[in-house]
Amino acid sequence: MSARTYRDGEHTMCGHCDLIAETLTAETARIYPELRAEFEVGEPLCCDEAAAAWRAERGRSGGAA
C-alpha cells in the first residue's frame, strides 16, 4: 500500500479520489486488452490523479508505450 492510499475497513482507498483503490492486474489486462493498450500493469485505475502520480514516481508522463 503506497502513501497515497489508506485503509477503510477491509478496503484500500485512494487518497486522491476516496474511491476503492484499483490497479490494473496482469489477469485483468489479459481479459481486457483495451485497458492494457492504455494502462500499464500496476497502474491505478480509480482516478487520473492517482495514475499521474504513479507515472511520475516512475519517470513517465503518459500511458503505456
PDB file of N, CA, C and O in Angstrom:
ATOM      1  N   MET A   1       0.859  -1.173   0.000  1.00  0.00           N
ATOM      2  CA  MET A   1       0.000   0.000   0.000  1.00  0.00           C
ATOM      3  C   MET A   1       0.901   1.230   0.000  1.00  0.00           C
ATOM      4  O   MET A   1       1.812   1.345   0.795  1.00  0.00           O
ATOM      5  N   SER A   2       0.675   2.140  -0.919  1.00  0.00           N
ATOM      6  CA  SER A   2       1.525   3.323  -1.025  1.00  0.00           C
ATOM      7  C   SER A   2       1.058   4.406  -0.052  1.00  0.00           C
ATOM      8  O   SER A   2       0.013   4.293   0.583  1.00  0.00           O
ATOM      9  N   ALA A   3       1.835   5.472   0.006  1.00  0.00           N
ATOM     10  CA  ALA A   3       1.486   6.603   0.870  1.00  0.00           C
ATOM     11  C   ALA A   3       0.240   7.325   0.373  1.00  0.00           C
ATOM     12  O   ALA A   3      -0.365   8.095   1.100  1.00  0.00           O
ATOM     13  N   ARG A   4      -0.161   7.060  -0.856  1.00  0.00           N
ATOM     14  CA  ARG A   4      -1.334   7.730  -1.422  1.00  0.00           C
ATOM     15  C   ARG A   4      -2.608   6.910  -1.262  1.00  0.00           C
ATOM     16  O   ARG A   4      -3.612   7.182  -1.895  1.00  0.00           O
ATOM     17  N   THR A   5      -2.555   5.890  -0.438  1.00  0.00           N
ATOM     18  CA  THR A   5      -3.736   5.079  -0.161  1.00  0.00           C
ATOM     19  C   THR A   5      -3.910   4.971   1.346  1.00  0.00           C
ATOM     20  O   THR A   5      -3.002   5.257   2.109  1.00  0.00           O
ATOM     21  N   TYR A   6      -5.088   4.572   1.754  1.00  0.00           N
ATOM     22  CA  TYR A   6      -5.360   4.371   3.176  1.00  0.00           C
ATOM     23  C   TYR A   6      -6.369   3.247   3.328  1.00  0.00           C
ATOM     24  O   TYR A   6      -7.063   2.890   2.372  1.00  0.00           O
ATOM     25  N   ARG A   7      -6.447   2.681   4.510  1.00  0.00           N
ATOM     26  CA  ARG A   7      -7.377   1.593   4.782  1.00  0.00           C
ATOM     27  C   ARG A   7      -8.668   2.147   5.357  1.00  0.00           C
ATOM     28  O   ARG A   7      -8.667   3.041   6.190  1.00  0.00           O
ATOM     29  N   ASP A   8      -9.790   1.614   4.870  1.00  0.00           N
ATOM     30  CA  ASP A   8     -11.111   1.937   5.397  1.00  0.00           C
ATOM     31  C   ASP A   8     -11.825   0.607   5.559  1.00  0.00           C
ATOM     32  O   ASP A   8     -12.370   0.082   4.586  1.00  0.00           O
ATOM     33  N   GLY A   9     -11.773   0.064   6.752  1.00  0.00           N
ATOM     34  CA  GLY A   9     -12.333  -1.264   6.967  1.00  0.00           C
ATOM     35  C   GLY A   9     -11.526  -2.281   6.190  1.00  0.00           C
ATOM     36  O   GLY A   9     -10.312  -2.351   6.320  1.00  0.00           O
ATOM     37  N   GLU A  10     -12.177  -3.032   5.319  1.00  0.00           N
ATOM     38  CA  GLU A  10     -11.480  -4.070   4.558  1.00  0.00           C
ATOM     39  C   GLU A  10     -10.956  -3.578   3.214  1.00  0.00           C
ATOM     40  O   GLU A  10     -10.323  -4.325   2.486  1.00  0.00           O
ATOM     41  N   HIS A  11     -11.185  -2.320   2.867  1.00  0.00           N
ATOM     42  CA  HIS A  11     -10.803  -1.793   1.560  1.00  0.00           C
ATOM     43  C   HIS A  11      -9.591  -0.875   1.638  1.00  0.00           C
ATOM     44  O   HIS A  11      -9.407  -0.150   2.607  1.00  0.00           O
ATOM     45  N   THR A  12      -8.795  -0.894   0.585  1.00  0.00           N
ATOM     46  CA  THR A  12      -7.734   0.082   0.402  1.00  0.00           C
ATOM     47  C   THR A  12      -8.330   1.194  -0.446  1.00  0.00           C
ATOM     48  O   THR A  12      -8.840   0.952  -1.531  1.00  0.00           O
ATOM     49  N   MET A  13      -8.269   2.409   0.058  1.00  0.00           N
ATOM     50  CA  MET A  13      -8.905   3.548  -0.594  1.00  0.00           C
ATOM     51  C   MET A  13      -7.845   4.457  -1.217  1.00  0.00           C
ATOM     52  O   MET A  13      -6.728   4.560  -0.719  1.00  0.00           O
ATOM     53  N   CYS A  14      -8.216   5.128  -2.295  1.00  0.00           N
ATOM     54  CA  CYS A  14      -7.341   6.083  -2.970  1.00  0.00           C
ATOM     55  C   CYS A  14      -7.362   7.398  -2.192  1.00  0.00           C
ATOM     56  O   CYS A  14      -8.433   7.928  -1.891  1.00  0.00           O
ATOM     57  N   GLY A  15      -6.190   7.929  -1.902  1.00  0.00           N
ATOM     58  CA  GLY A  15      -6.098   9.202  -1.198  1.00  0.00           C
ATOM     59  C   GLY A  15      -6.429  10.393  -2.071  1.00  0.00           C
ATOM     60  O   GLY A  15      -6.607  11.497  -1.575  1.00  0.00           O
ATOM     61  N   HIS A  16      -6.517  10.187  -3.378  1.00  0.00           N
ATOM     62  CA  HIS A  16      -6.841  11.277  -4.300  1.00  0.00           C
ATOM     63  C   HIS A  16      -8.348  11.442  -4.476  1.00  0.00           C
ATOM     64  O   HIS A  16      -8.859  12.550  -4.439  1.00  0.00           O
ATOM     65  N   CYS A  17      -9.054  10.323  -4.688  1.00  0.00           N
ATOM     66  CA  CYS A  17     -10.487  10.413  -5.025  1.00  0.00           C
ATOM     67  C   CYS A  17     -11.397   9.777  -3.974  1.00  0.00           C
ATOM     68  O   CYS A  17     -12.608   9.852  -4.098  1.00  0.00           O
ATOM     69  N   ASP A  18     -10.820   9.132  -2.962  1.00  0.00           N
ATOM     70  CA  ASP A  18     -11.579   8.474  -1.886  1.00  0.00           C
ATOM     71  C   ASP A  18     -12.462   7.333  -2.388  1.00  0.00           C
ATOM     72  O   ASP A  18     -13.436   6.964  -1.726  1.00  0.00           O
ATOM     73  N   LEU A  19     -12.139   6.760  -3.540  1.00  0.00           N
ATOM     74  CA  LEU A  19     -12.794   5.546  -4.027  1.00  0.00           C
ATOM     75  C   LEU A  19     -11.895   4.361  -3.719  1.00  0.00           C
ATOM     76  O   LEU A  19     -10.723   4.531  -3.370  1.00  0.00           O
ATOM     77  N   ILE A  20     -12.423   3.155  -3.837  1.00  0.00           N
ATOM     78  CA  ILE A  20     -11.607   1.972  -3.630  1.00  0.00           C
ATOM     79  C   ILE A  20     -10.460   2.009  -4.635  1.00  0.00           C
ATOM     80  O   ILE A  20     -10.681   2.176  -5.835  1.00  0.00           O
ATOM     81  N   ALA A  21      -9.239   1.895  -4.138  1.00  0.00           N
ATOM     82  CA  ALA A  21      -8.052   1.938  -4.999  1.00  0.00           C
ATOM     83  C   ALA A  21      -7.990   0.658  -5.817  1.00  0.00           C
ATOM     84  O   ALA A  21      -7.987  -0.438  -5.262  1.00  0.00           O
ATOM     85  N   GLU A  22      -7.967   0.815  -7.135  1.00  0.00           N
ATOM     86  CA  GLU A  22      -7.883  -0.328  -8.029  1.00  0.00           C
ATOM     87  C   GLU A  22      -6.712  -0.121  -8.970  1.00  0.00           C
ATOM     88  O   GLU A  22      -6.461   0.987  -9.426  1.00  0.00           O
ATOM     89  N   THR A  23      -5.981  -1.213  -9.239  1.00  0.00           N
ATOM     90  CA  THR A  23      -4.876  -1.157 -10.175  1.00  0.00           C
ATOM     91  C   THR A  23      -5.095  -2.203 -11.253  1.00  0.00           C
ATOM     92  O   THR A  23      -5.833  -3.173 -11.066  1.00  0.00           O
ATOM     93  N   LEU A  24      -4.447  -1.989 -12.381  1.00  0.00           N
ATOM     94  CA  LEU A  24      -4.545  -2.948 -13.476  1.00  0.00           C
ATOM     95  C   LEU A  24      -3.682  -4.157 -13.140  1.00  0.00           C
ATOM     96  O   LEU A  24      -2.481  -4.028 -12.944  1.00  0.00           O
ATOM     97  N   THR A  25      -4.304  -5.313 -13.063  1.00  0.00           N
ATOM     98  CA  THR A  25      -3.583  -6.555 -12.805  1.00  0.00           C
ATOM     99  C   THR A  25      -3.284  -7.243 -14.133  1.00  0.00           C
ATOM    100  O   THR A  25      -3.906  -6.947 -15.150  1.00  0.00           O
ATOM    101  N   ALA A  26      -2.333  -8.167 -14.116  1.00  0.00           N
ATOM    102  CA  ALA A  26      -1.994  -8.913 -15.328  1.00  0.00           C
ATOM    103  C   ALA A  26      -3.202  -9.691 -15.836  1.00  0.00           C
ATOM    104  O   ALA A  26      -3.449  -9.767 -17.044  1.00  0.00           O
ATOM    105  N   GLU A  27      -3.986 -10.257 -14.922  1.00  0.00           N
ATOM    106  CA  GLU A  27      -5.176 -11.017 -15.320  1.00  0.00           C
ATOM    107  C   GLU A  27      -6.208 -10.114 -15.987  1.00  0.00           C
ATOM    108  O   GLU A  27      -6.775 -10.460 -17.028  1.00  0.00           O
ATOM    109  N   THR A  28      -6.448  -8.948 -15.403  1.00  0.00           N
ATOM    110  CA  THR A  28      -7.403  -8.011 -15.995  1.00  0.00           C
ATOM    111  C   THR A  28      -6.917  -7.539 -17.357  1.00  0.00           C
ATOM    112  O   THR A  28      -7.702  -7.415 -18.297  1.00  0.00           O
ATOM    113  N   ALA A  29      -5.614  -7.284 -17.489  1.00  0.00           N
ATOM    114  CA  ALA A  29      -5.052  -6.851 -18.771  1.00  0.00           C
ATOM    115  C   ALA A  29      -5.231  -7.927 -19.836  1.00  0.00           C
ATOM    116  O   ALA A  29      -5.470  -7.619 -21.002  1.00  0.00           O
ATOM    117  N   ARG A  30      -5.142  -9.194 -19.439  1.00  0.00           N
ATOM    118  CA  ARG A  30      -5.321 -10.294 -20.383  1.00  0.00           C
ATOM    119  C   ARG A  30      -6.770 -10.368 -20.848  1.00  0.00           C
ATOM    120  O   ARG A  30      -7.050 -10.556 -22.028  1.00  0.00           O
ATOM    121  N   ILE A  31      -7.699 -10.175 -19.932  1.00  0.00           N
ATOM    122  CA  ILE A  31      -9.127 -10.267 -20.246  1.00  0.00           C
ATOM    123  C   ILE A  31      -9.602  -9.040 -21.021  1.00  0.00           C
ATOM    124  O   ILE A  31     -10.443  -9.151 -21.904  1.00  0.00           O
ATOM    125  N   TYR A  32      -9.067  -7.870 -20.679  1.00  0.00           N
ATOM    126  CA  TYR A  32      -9.476  -6.608 -21.311  1.00  0.00           C
ATOM    127  C   TYR A  32      -8.273  -5.953 -21.988  1.00  0.00           C
ATOM    128  O   TYR A  32      -7.667  -5.021 -21.453  1.00  0.00           O
ATOM    129  N   PRO A  33      -7.910  -6.408 -23.189  1.00  0.00           N
ATOM    130  CA  PRO A  33      -6.719  -5.857 -23.851  1.00  0.00           C
ATOM    131  C   PRO A  33      -6.808  -4.363 -24.127  1.00  0.00           C
ATOM    132  O   PRO A  33      -5.784  -3.694 -24.235  1.00  0.00           O
ATOM    133  N   GLU A  34      -8.012  -3.806 -24.210  1.00  0.00           N
ATOM    134  CA  GLU A  34      -8.132  -2.364 -24.426  1.00  0.00           C
ATOM    135  C   GLU A  34      -7.593  -1.578 -23.230  1.00  0.00           C
ATOM    136  O   GLU A  34      -7.056  -0.487 -23.395  1.00  0.00           O
ATOM    137  N   LEU A  35      -7.708  -2.132 -22.021  1.00  0.00           N
ATOM    138  CA  LEU A  35      -7.118  -1.485 -20.851  1.00  0.00           C
ATOM    139  C   LEU A  35      -5.600  -1.558 -20.929  1.00  0.00           C
ATOM    140  O   LEU A  35      -4.902  -0.596 -20.594  1.00  0.00           O
ATOM    141  N   ARG A  36      -5.073  -2.698 -21.374  1.00  0.00           N
ATOM    142  CA  ARG A  36      -3.620  -2.879 -21.482  1.00  0.00           C
ATOM    143  C   ARG A  36      -3.038  -1.906 -22.500  1.00  0.00           C
ATOM    144  O   ARG A  36      -1.908  -1.465 -22.368  1.00  0.00           O
ATOM    145  N   ALA A  37      -3.818  -1.552 -23.505  1.00  0.00           N
ATOM    146  CA  ALA A  37      -3.342  -0.602 -24.509  1.00  0.00           C
ATOM    147  C   ALA A  37      -3.197   0.799 -23.925  1.00  0.00           C
ATOM    148  O   ALA A  37      -2.367   1.581 -24.377  1.00  0.00           O
ATOM    149  N   GLU A  38      -3.987   1.119 -22.913  1.00  0.00           N
ATOM    150  CA  GLU A  38      -3.980   2.462 -22.336  1.00  0.00           C
ATOM    151  C   GLU A  38      -3.192   2.559 -21.033  1.00  0.00           C
ATOM    152  O   GLU A  38      -2.635   3.602 -20.720  1.00  0.00           O
ATOM    153  N   PHE A  39      -3.149   1.478 -20.252  1.00  0.00           N
ATOM    154  CA  PHE A  39      -2.530   1.493 -18.928  1.00  0.00           C
ATOM    155  C   PHE A  39      -1.465   0.416 -18.817  1.00  0.00           C
ATOM    156  O   PHE A  39      -1.488  -0.565 -19.544  1.00  0.00           O
ATOM    157  N   GLU A  40      -0.559   0.585 -17.870  1.00  0.00           N
ATOM    158  CA  GLU A  40       0.445  -0.419 -17.580  1.00  0.00           C
ATOM    159  C   GLU A  40      -0.034  -1.273 -16.407  1.00  0.00           C
ATOM    160  O   GLU A  40      -0.789  -0.792 -15.554  1.00  0.00           O
ATOM    161  N   VAL A  41       0.419  -2.523 -16.345  1.00  0.00           N
ATOM    162  CA  VAL A  41       0.095  -3.387 -15.212  1.00  0.00           C
ATOM    163  C   VAL A  41       0.636  -2.717 -13.950  1.00  0.00           C
ATOM    164  O   VAL A  41       1.774  -2.262 -13.913  1.00  0.00           O
ATOM    165  N   GLY A  42      -0.200  -2.619 -12.944  1.00  0.00           N
ATOM    166  CA  GLY A  42       0.157  -1.973 -11.688  1.00  0.00           C
ATOM    167  C   GLY A  42      -0.299  -0.526 -11.597  1.00  0.00           C
ATOM    168  O   GLY A  42      -0.300   0.062 -10.527  1.00  0.00           O
ATOM    169  N   GLU A  43      -0.705   0.056 -12.725  1.00  0.00           N
ATOM    170  CA  GLU A  43      -1.133   1.456 -12.744  1.00  0.00           C
ATOM    171  C   GLU A  43      -2.520   1.602 -12.124  1.00  0.00           C
ATOM    172  O   GLU A  43      -3.411   0.805 -12.384  1.00  0.00           O
ATOM    173  N   PRO A  44      -2.714   2.621 -11.289  1.00  0.00           N
ATOM    174  CA  PRO A  44      -4.033   2.859 -10.695  1.00  0.00           C
ATOM    175  C   PRO A  44      -5.085   3.159 -11.762  1.00  0.00           C
ATOM    176  O   PRO A  44      -4.814   3.862 -12.732  1.00  0.00           O
ATOM    177  N   LEU A  45      -6.285   2.635 -11.561  1.00  0.00           N
ATOM    178  CA  LEU A  45      -7.393   2.860 -12.482  1.00  0.00           C
ATOM    179  C   LEU A  45      -8.490   3.724 -11.882  1.00  0.00           C
ATOM    180  O   LEU A  45      -9.398   4.141 -12.597  1.00  0.00           O
ATOM    181  N   CYS A  46      -8.422   4.004 -10.581  1.00  0.00           N
ATOM    182  CA  CYS A  46      -9.542   4.678  -9.913  1.00  0.00           C
ATOM    183  C   CYS A  46      -9.688   6.138 -10.296  1.00  0.00           C
ATOM    184  O   CYS A  46     -10.801   6.650 -10.341  1.00  0.00           O
ATOM    185  N   CYS A  47      -8.576   6.855 -10.590  1.00  0.00           N
ATOM    186  CA  CYS A  47      -8.693   8.255 -10.970  1.00  0.00           C
ATOM    187  C   CYS A  47      -7.441   8.716 -11.711  1.00  0.00           C
ATOM    188  O   CYS A  47      -6.378   8.105 -11.596  1.00  0.00           O
ATOM    189  N   ASP A  48      -7.567   9.789 -12.455  1.00  0.00           N
ATOM    190  CA  ASP A  48      -6.445  10.335 -13.229  1.00  0.00           C
ATOM    191  C   ASP A  48      -5.318  10.825 -12.328  1.00  0.00           C
ATOM    192  O   ASP A  48      -4.145  10.703 -12.674  1.00  0.00           O
ATOM    193  N   GLU A  49      -5.653  11.392 -11.174  1.00  0.00           N
ATOM    194  CA  GLU A  49      -4.632  11.916 -10.274  1.00  0.00           C
ATOM    195  C   GLU A  49      -3.744  10.790  -9.744  1.00  0.00           C
ATOM    196  O   GLU A  49      -2.526  10.933  -9.674  1.00  0.00           O
ATOM    197  N   ALA A  50      -4.340   9.666  -9.377  1.00  0.00           N
ATOM    198  CA  ALA A  50      -3.562   8.536  -8.889  1.00  0.00           C
ATOM    199  C   ALA A  50      -2.678   7.973  -9.998  1.00  0.00           C
ATOM    200  O   ALA A  50      -1.515   7.645  -9.776  1.00  0.00           O
ATOM    201  N   ALA A  51      -3.211   7.882 -11.218  1.00  0.00           N
ATOM    202  CA  ALA A  51      -2.433   7.382 -12.350  1.00  0.00           C
ATOM    203  C   ALA A  51      -1.271   8.324 -12.658  1.00  0.00           C
ATOM    204  O   ALA A  51      -0.147   7.871 -12.910  1.00  0.00           O
ATOM    205  N   ALA A  52      -1.510   9.627 -12.632  1.00  0.00           N
ATOM    206  CA  ALA A  52      -0.451  10.604 -12.902  1.00  0.00           C
ATOM    207  C   ALA A  52       0.644  10.526 -11.844  1.00  0.00           C
ATOM    208  O   ALA A  52       1.841  10.582 -12.166  1.00  0.00           O
ATOM    209  N   ALA A  53       0.275  10.385 -10.586  1.00  0.00           N
ATOM    210  CA  ALA A  53       1.264  10.264  -9.510  1.00  0.00           C
ATOM    211  C   ALA A  53       2.073   8.978  -9.676  1.00  0.00           C
ATOM    212  O   ALA A  53       3.288   8.975  -9.492  1.00  0.00           O
ATOM    213  N   TRP A  54       1.415   7.887 -10.044  1.00  0.00           N
ATOM    214  CA  TRP A  54       2.089   6.609 -10.254  1.00  0.00           C
ATOM    215  C   TRP A  54       3.105   6.727 -11.389  1.00  0.00           C
ATOM    216  O   TRP A  54       4.235   6.281 -11.267  1.00  0.00           O
ATOM    217  N   ARG A  55       2.699   7.359 -12.501  1.00  0.00           N
ATOM    218  CA  ARG A  55       3.606   7.536 -13.635  1.00  0.00           C
ATOM    219  C   ARG A  55       4.772   8.457 -13.259  1.00  0.00           C
ATOM    220  O   ARG A  55       5.914   8.208 -13.648  1.00  0.00           O
ATOM    221  N   ALA A  56       4.496   9.520 -12.500  1.00  0.00           N
ATOM    222  CA  ALA A  56       5.552  10.449 -12.089  1.00  0.00           C
ATOM    223  C   ALA A  56       6.586   9.751 -11.215  1.00  0.00           C
ATOM    224  O   ALA A  56       7.785  10.018 -11.342  1.00  0.00           O
ATOM    225  N   GLU A  57       6.143   8.867 -10.332  1.00  0.00           N
ATOM    226  CA  GLU A  57       7.074   8.113  -9.488  1.00  0.00           C
ATOM    227  C   GLU A  57       7.998   7.242 -10.329  1.00  0.00           C
ATOM    228  O   GLU A  57       9.102   6.927  -9.914  1.00  0.00           O
ATOM    229  N   ARG A  58       7.557   6.859 -11.504  1.00  0.00           N
ATOM    230  CA  ARG A  58       8.340   6.000 -12.385  1.00  0.00           C
ATOM    231  C   ARG A  58       8.998   6.774 -13.517  1.00  0.00           C
ATOM    232  O   ARG A  58       9.574   6.188 -14.420  1.00  0.00           O
ATOM    233  N   GLY A  59       8.863   8.103 -13.513  1.00  0.00           N
ATOM    234  CA  GLY A  59       9.502   8.932 -14.515  1.00  0.00           C
ATOM    235  C   GLY A  59       8.813   8.896 -15.865  1.00  0.00           C
ATOM    236  O   GLY A  59       9.431   9.116 -16.894  1.00  0.00           O
ATOM    237  N   ARG A  60       7.514   8.618 -15.871  1.00  0.00           N
ATOM    238  CA  ARG A  60       6.748   8.573 -17.127  1.00  0.00           C
ATOM    239  C   ARG A  60       5.715   9.683 -17.100  1.00  0.00           C
ATOM    240  O   ARG A  60       5.186  10.030 -16.066  1.00  0.00           O
ATOM    241  N   SER A  61       5.376  10.180 -18.285  1.00  0.00           N
ATOM    242  CA  SER A  61       4.381  11.256 -18.343  1.00  0.00           C
ATOM    243  C   SER A  61       3.079  10.816 -18.987  1.00  0.00           C
ATOM    244  O   SER A  61       2.068  11.468 -18.828  1.00  0.00           O
ATOM    245  N   GLY A  62       3.078   9.716 -19.715  1.00  0.00           N
ATOM    246  CA  GLY A  62       1.856   9.287 -20.409  1.00  0.00           C
ATOM    247  C   GLY A  62       1.468   7.893 -20.004  1.00  0.00           C
ATOM    248  O   GLY A  62       1.927   7.362 -19.007  1.00  0.00           O
ATOM    249  N   GLY A  63       0.585   7.278 -20.793  1.00  0.00           N
ATOM    250  CA  GLY A  63       0.119   5.913 -20.551  1.00  0.00           C
ATOM    251  C   GLY A  63       1.149   4.916 -21.021  1.00  0.00           C
ATOM    252  O   GLY A  63       2.325   5.215 -21.170  1.00  0.00           O
ATOM    253  N   ALA A  64       0.714   3.705 -21.296  1.00  0.00           N
ATOM    254  CA  ALA A  64       1.614   2.630 -21.732  1.00  0.00           C
ATOM    255  C   ALA A  64       2.227   2.975 -23.074  1.00  0.00           C
ATOM    256  O   ALA A  64       1.603   3.579 -23.926  1.00  0.00           O
ATOM    257  N   ALA A  65       3.462   2.560 -23.249  1.00  0.00           N
ATOM    258  CA  ALA A  65       4.159   2.825 -24.515  1.00  0.00           C
ATOM    259  C   ALA A  65       3.858   1.772 -25.543  1.00  0.00           C
ATOM    260  O   ALA A  65       3.482   0.704 -25.281  1.00  0.00           O
TER     261      ALA A  65
END
